[in-house]
mmCIF file of C-alpha atoms in Angstrom:
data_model
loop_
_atom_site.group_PDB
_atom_site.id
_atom_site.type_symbol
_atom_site.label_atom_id
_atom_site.label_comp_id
_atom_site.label_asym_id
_atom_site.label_seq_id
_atom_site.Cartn_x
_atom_site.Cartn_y
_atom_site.Cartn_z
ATOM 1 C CA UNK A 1 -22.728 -27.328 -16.991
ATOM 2 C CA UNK A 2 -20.007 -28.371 -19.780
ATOM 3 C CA UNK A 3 -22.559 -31.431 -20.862
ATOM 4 C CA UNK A 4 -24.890 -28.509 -21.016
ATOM 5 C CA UNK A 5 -23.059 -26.398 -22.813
ATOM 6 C CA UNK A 6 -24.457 -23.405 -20.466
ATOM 7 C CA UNK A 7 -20.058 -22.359 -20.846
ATOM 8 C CA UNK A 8 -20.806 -21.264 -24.048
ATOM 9 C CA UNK A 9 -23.340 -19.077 -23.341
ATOM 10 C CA UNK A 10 -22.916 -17.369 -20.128
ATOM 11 C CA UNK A 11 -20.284 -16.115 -17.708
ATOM 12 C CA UNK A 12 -20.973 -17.621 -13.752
ATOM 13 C CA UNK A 13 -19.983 -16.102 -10.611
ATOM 14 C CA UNK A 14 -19.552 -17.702 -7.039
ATOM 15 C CA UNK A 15 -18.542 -17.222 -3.655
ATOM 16 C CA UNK A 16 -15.648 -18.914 -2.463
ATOM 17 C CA UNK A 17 -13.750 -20.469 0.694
ATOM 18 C CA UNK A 18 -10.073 -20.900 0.590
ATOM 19 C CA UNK A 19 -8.401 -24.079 1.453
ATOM 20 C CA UNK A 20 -10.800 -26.290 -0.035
ATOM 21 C CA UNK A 21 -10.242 -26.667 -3.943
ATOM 22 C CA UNK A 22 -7.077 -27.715 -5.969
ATOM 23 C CA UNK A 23 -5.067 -26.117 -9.000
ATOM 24 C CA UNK A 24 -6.921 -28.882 -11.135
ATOM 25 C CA UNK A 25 -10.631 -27.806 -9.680
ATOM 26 C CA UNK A 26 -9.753 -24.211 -10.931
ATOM 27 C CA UNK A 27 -8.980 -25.347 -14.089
ATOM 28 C CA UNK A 28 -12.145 -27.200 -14.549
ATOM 29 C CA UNK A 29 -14.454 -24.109 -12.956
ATOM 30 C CA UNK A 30 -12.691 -21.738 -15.802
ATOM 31 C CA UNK A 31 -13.774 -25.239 -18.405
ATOM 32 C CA UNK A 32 -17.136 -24.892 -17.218
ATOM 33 C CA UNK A 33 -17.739 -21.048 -17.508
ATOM 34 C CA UNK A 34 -17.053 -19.925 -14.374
ATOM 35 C CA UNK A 35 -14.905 -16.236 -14.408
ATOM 36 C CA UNK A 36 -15.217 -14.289 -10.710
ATOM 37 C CA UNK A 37 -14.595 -15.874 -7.701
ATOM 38 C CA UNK A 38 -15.718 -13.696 -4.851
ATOM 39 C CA UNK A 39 -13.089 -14.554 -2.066
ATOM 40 C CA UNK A 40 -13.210 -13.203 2.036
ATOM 41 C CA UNK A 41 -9.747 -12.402 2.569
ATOM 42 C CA UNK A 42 -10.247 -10.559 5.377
ATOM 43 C CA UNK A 43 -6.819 -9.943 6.746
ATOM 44 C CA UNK A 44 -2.682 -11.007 6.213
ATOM 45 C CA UNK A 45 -2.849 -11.512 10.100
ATOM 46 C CA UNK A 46 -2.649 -15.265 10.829
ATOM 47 C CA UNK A 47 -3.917 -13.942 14.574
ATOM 48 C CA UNK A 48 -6.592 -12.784 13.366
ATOM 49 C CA UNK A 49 -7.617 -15.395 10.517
ATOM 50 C CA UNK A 50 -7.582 -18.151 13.028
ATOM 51 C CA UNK A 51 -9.942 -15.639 15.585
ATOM 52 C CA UNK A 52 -12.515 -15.951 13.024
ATOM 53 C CA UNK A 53 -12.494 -19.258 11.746
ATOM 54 C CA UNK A 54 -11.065 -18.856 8.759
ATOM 55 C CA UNK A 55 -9.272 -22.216 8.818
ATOM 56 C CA UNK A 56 -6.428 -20.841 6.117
ATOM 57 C CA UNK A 57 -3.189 -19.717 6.741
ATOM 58 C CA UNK A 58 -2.184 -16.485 4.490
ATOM 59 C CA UNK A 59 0.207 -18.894 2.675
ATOM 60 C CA UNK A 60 -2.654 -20.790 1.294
ATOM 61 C CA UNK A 61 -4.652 -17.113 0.438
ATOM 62 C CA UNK A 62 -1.771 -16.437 -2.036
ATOM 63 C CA UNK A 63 -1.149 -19.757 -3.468
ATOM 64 C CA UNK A 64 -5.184 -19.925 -4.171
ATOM 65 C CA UNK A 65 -5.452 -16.897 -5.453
ATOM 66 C CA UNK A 66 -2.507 -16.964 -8.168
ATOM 67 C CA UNK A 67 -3.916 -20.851 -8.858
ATOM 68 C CA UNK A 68 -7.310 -19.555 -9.614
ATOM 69 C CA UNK A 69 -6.157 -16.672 -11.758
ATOM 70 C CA UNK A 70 -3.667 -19.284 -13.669
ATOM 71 C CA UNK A 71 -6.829 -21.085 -14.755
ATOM 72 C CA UNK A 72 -8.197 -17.840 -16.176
ATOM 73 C CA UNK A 73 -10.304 -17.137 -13.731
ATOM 74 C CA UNK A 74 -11.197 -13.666 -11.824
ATOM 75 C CA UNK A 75 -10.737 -13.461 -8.218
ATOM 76 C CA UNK A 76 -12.636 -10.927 -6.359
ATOM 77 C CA UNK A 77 -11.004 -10.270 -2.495
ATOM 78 C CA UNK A 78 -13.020 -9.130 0.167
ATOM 79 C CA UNK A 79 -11.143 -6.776 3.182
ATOM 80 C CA UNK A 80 -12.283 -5.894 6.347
ATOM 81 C CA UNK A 81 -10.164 -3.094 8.446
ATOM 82 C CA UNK A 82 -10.724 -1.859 11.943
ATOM 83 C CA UNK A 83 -10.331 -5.202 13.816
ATOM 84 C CA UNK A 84 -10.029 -4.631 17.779
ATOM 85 C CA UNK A 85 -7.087 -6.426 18.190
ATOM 86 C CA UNK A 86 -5.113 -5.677 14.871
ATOM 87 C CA UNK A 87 -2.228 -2.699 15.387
ATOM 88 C CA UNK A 88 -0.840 -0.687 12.838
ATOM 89 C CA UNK A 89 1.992 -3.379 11.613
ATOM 90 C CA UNK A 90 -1.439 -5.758 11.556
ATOM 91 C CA UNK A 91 -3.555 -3.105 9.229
ATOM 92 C CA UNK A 92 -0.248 -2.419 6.825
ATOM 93 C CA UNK A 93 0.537 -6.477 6.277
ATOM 94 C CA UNK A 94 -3.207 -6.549 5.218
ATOM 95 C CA UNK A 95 -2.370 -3.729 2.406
ATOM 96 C CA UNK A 96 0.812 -5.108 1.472
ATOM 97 C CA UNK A 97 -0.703 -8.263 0.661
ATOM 98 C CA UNK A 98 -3.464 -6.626 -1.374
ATOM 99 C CA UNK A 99 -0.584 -4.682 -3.429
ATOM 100 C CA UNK A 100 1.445 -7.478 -3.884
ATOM 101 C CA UNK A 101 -1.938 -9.623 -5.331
ATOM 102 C CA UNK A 102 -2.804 -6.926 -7.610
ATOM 103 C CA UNK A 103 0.572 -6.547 -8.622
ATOM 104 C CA UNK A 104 1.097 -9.858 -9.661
ATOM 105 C CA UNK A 105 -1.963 -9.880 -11.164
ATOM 106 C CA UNK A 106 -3.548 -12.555 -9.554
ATOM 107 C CA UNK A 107 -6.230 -10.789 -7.753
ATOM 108 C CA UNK A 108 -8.271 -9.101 -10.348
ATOM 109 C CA UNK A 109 -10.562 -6.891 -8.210
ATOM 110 C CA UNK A 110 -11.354 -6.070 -4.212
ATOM 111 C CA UNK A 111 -13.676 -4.551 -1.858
ATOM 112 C CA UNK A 112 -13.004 -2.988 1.614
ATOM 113 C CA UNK A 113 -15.295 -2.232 4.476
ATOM 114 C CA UNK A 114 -14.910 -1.357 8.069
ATOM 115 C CA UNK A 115 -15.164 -4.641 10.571
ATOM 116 C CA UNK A 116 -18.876 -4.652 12.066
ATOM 117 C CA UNK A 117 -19.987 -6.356 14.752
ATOM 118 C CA UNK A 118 -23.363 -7.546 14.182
ATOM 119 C CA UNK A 119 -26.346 -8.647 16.773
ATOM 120 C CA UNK A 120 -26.204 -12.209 16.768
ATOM 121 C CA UNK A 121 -22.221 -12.947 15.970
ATOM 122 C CA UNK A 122 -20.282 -13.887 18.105
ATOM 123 C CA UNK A 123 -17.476 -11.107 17.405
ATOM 124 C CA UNK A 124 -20.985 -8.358 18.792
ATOM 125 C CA UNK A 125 -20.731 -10.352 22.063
ATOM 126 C CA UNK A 126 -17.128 -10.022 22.070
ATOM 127 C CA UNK A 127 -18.011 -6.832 21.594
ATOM 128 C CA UNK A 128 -19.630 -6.279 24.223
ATOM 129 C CA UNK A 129 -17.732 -8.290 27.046
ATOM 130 C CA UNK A 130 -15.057 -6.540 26.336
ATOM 131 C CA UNK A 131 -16.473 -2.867 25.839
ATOM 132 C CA UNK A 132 -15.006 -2.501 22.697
ATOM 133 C CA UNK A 133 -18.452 -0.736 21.446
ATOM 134 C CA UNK A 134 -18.628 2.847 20.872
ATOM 135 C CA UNK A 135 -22.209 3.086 19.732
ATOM 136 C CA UNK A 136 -25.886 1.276 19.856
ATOM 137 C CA UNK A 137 -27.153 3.644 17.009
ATOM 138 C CA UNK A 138 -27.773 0.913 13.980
ATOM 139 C CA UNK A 139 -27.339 3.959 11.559
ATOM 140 C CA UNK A 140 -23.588 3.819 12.188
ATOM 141 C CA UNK A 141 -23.361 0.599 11.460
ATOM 142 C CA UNK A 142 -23.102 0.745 7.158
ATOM 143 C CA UNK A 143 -19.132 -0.564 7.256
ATOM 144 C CA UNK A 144 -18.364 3.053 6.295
ATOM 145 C CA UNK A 145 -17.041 3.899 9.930
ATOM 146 C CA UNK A 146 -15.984 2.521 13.123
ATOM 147 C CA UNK A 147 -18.046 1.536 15.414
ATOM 148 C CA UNK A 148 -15.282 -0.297 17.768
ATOM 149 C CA UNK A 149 -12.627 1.080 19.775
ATOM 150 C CA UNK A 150 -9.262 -0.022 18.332
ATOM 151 C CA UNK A 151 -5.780 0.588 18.447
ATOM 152 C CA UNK A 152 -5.596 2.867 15.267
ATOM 153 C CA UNK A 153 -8.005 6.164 15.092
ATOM 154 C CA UNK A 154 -11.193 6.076 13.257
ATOM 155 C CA UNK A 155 -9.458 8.339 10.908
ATOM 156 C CA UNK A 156 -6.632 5.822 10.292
ATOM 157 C CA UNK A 157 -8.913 3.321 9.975
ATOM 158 C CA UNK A 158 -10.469 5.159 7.351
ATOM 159 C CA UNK A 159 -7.951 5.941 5.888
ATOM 160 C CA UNK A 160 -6.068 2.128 5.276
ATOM 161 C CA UNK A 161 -9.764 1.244 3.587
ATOM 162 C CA UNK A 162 -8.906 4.324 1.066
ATOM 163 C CA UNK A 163 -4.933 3.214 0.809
ATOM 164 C CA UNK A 164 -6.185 -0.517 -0.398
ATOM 165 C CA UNK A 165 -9.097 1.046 -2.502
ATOM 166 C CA UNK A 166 -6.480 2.884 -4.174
ATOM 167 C CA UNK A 167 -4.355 0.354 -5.395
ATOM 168 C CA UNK A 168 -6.828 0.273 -8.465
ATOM 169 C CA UNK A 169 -5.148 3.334 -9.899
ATOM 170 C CA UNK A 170 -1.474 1.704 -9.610
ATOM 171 C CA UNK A 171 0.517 1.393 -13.316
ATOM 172 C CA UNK A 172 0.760 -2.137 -12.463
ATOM 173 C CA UNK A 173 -2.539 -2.912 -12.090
ATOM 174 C CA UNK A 174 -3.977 -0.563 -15.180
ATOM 175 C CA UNK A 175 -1.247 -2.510 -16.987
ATOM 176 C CA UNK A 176 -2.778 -5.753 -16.410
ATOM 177 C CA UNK A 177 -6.214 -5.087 -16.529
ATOM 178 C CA UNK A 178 -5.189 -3.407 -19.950
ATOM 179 C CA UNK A 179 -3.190 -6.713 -21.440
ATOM 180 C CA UNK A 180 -6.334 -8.937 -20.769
ATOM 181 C CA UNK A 181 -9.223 -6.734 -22.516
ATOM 182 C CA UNK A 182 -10.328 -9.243 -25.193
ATOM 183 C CA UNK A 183 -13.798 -7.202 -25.852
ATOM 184 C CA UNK A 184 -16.031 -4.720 -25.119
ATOM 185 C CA UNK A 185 -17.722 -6.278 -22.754
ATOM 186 C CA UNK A 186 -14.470 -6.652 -20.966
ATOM 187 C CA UNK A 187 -14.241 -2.461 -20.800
ATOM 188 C CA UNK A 188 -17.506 -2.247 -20.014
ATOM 189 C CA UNK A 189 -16.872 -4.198 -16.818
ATOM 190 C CA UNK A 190 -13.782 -2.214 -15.913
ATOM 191 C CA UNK A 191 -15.188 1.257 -15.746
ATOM 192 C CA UNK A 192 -18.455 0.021 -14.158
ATOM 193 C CA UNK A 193 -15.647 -1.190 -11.405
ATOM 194 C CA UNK A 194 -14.305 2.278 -11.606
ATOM 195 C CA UNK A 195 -17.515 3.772 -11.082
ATOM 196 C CA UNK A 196 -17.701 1.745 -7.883
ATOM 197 C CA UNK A 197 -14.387 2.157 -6.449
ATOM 198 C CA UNK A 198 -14.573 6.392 -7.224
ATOM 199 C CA UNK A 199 -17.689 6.189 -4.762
ATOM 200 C CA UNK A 200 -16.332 3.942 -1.767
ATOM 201 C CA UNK A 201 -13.390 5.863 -2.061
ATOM 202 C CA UNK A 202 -15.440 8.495 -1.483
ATOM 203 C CA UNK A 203 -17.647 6.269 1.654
ATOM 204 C CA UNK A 204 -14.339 6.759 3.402
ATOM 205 C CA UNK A 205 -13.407 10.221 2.576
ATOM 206 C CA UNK A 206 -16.349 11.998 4.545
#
């Protein structure tokens, strides 16, 4: 890509695993044109992390994330809320380690939806065995609202996903995403994130 020259010309974008590159790789992905890294967080509970395979520990989530956006690069975390094993203290770590990301800058944007147990994974026969399943109808299942019995209501649930999405509109976070505009095509991409957030804001607010 750099022998190429394709860094000159456009902006790449990739999904990402934590625990498997270095401080040096992120420098060279940012070298070679790379800007958003599309990370799955998931959750600040190690329980948790290690109950999906995650193989991370949320020691090496932070140190990643502030490495990658050291380099210059843009990480993008993914959330998921509504576990059937995670209690309230479980759903609040997973904010506070959103907030304190965003307020140290190093996690640039984020996404939450609402855990879903798909056909075919092994968390739906989980599921199942252990009768955590309110519904069969596959309308409910958009990741808009639970679908599994868990220790919070489906209206706390709903509402942690609107806490995290809401750490958009925090002064520290405008004021970063304010000190690094360096052209229009930089605003451009901020309000077509605000766009996005206003509505799943609103996913989680019927």
């Amino acid at each position: 890509m750099i022998q190429r020259k394709l860094n000159q010309e456009i902006y790449f974008s990739c999904n990402m695993r934590y625990g498997v590159l270095t401080r040096q790789d992120f420098k060279l992905m940012k070298k070679a044109g790379f800007r958003m890294l599309l990370y799955g967080l998931e959750s600040a509970s190690q329980k948790t992390l290690n109950m999906i395979n995650k193989g991370v520990t949320v020691e090496r989530i932070i140190k990643e994330t502030k490495w990658a956006a050291q380099a210059g690069l843009e990480p993008h975390l993914t959330i998921m809320v509504g576990y059937p094993w995670e209690t309230r203290k479980d759903a609040w770590n997973t904010f506070r380690l959103a907030k304190y990301l965003f307020q140290k800058g190093w996690a640039k944007t984020l996404q939450v939806t609402i855990v879903m147990p798909y056909p075919g994974t092994r968390l739906f026969k989980q599921a199942l065995e252990k009768r955590w399943l309110k519904t069969l109808d596959w309308d409910e299942y958009d990741m808009t609202k639970p679908v599994m019995k868990t220790p919070l209501s489906d209206k706390d649930v709903e509402l942690m996903a609107r806490r995290i999405y809401q750490l958009f509109f925090t002064p520290q976070y405008i004021a970063h995403r304010i000190l690094n505009i360096r052209s229009l095509e930089d605003i451009q991409f901020i309000i077509r994130g605000l766009r996005k957030v206003i509505g799943h804001i609103k996913d989680f607010s019927r």
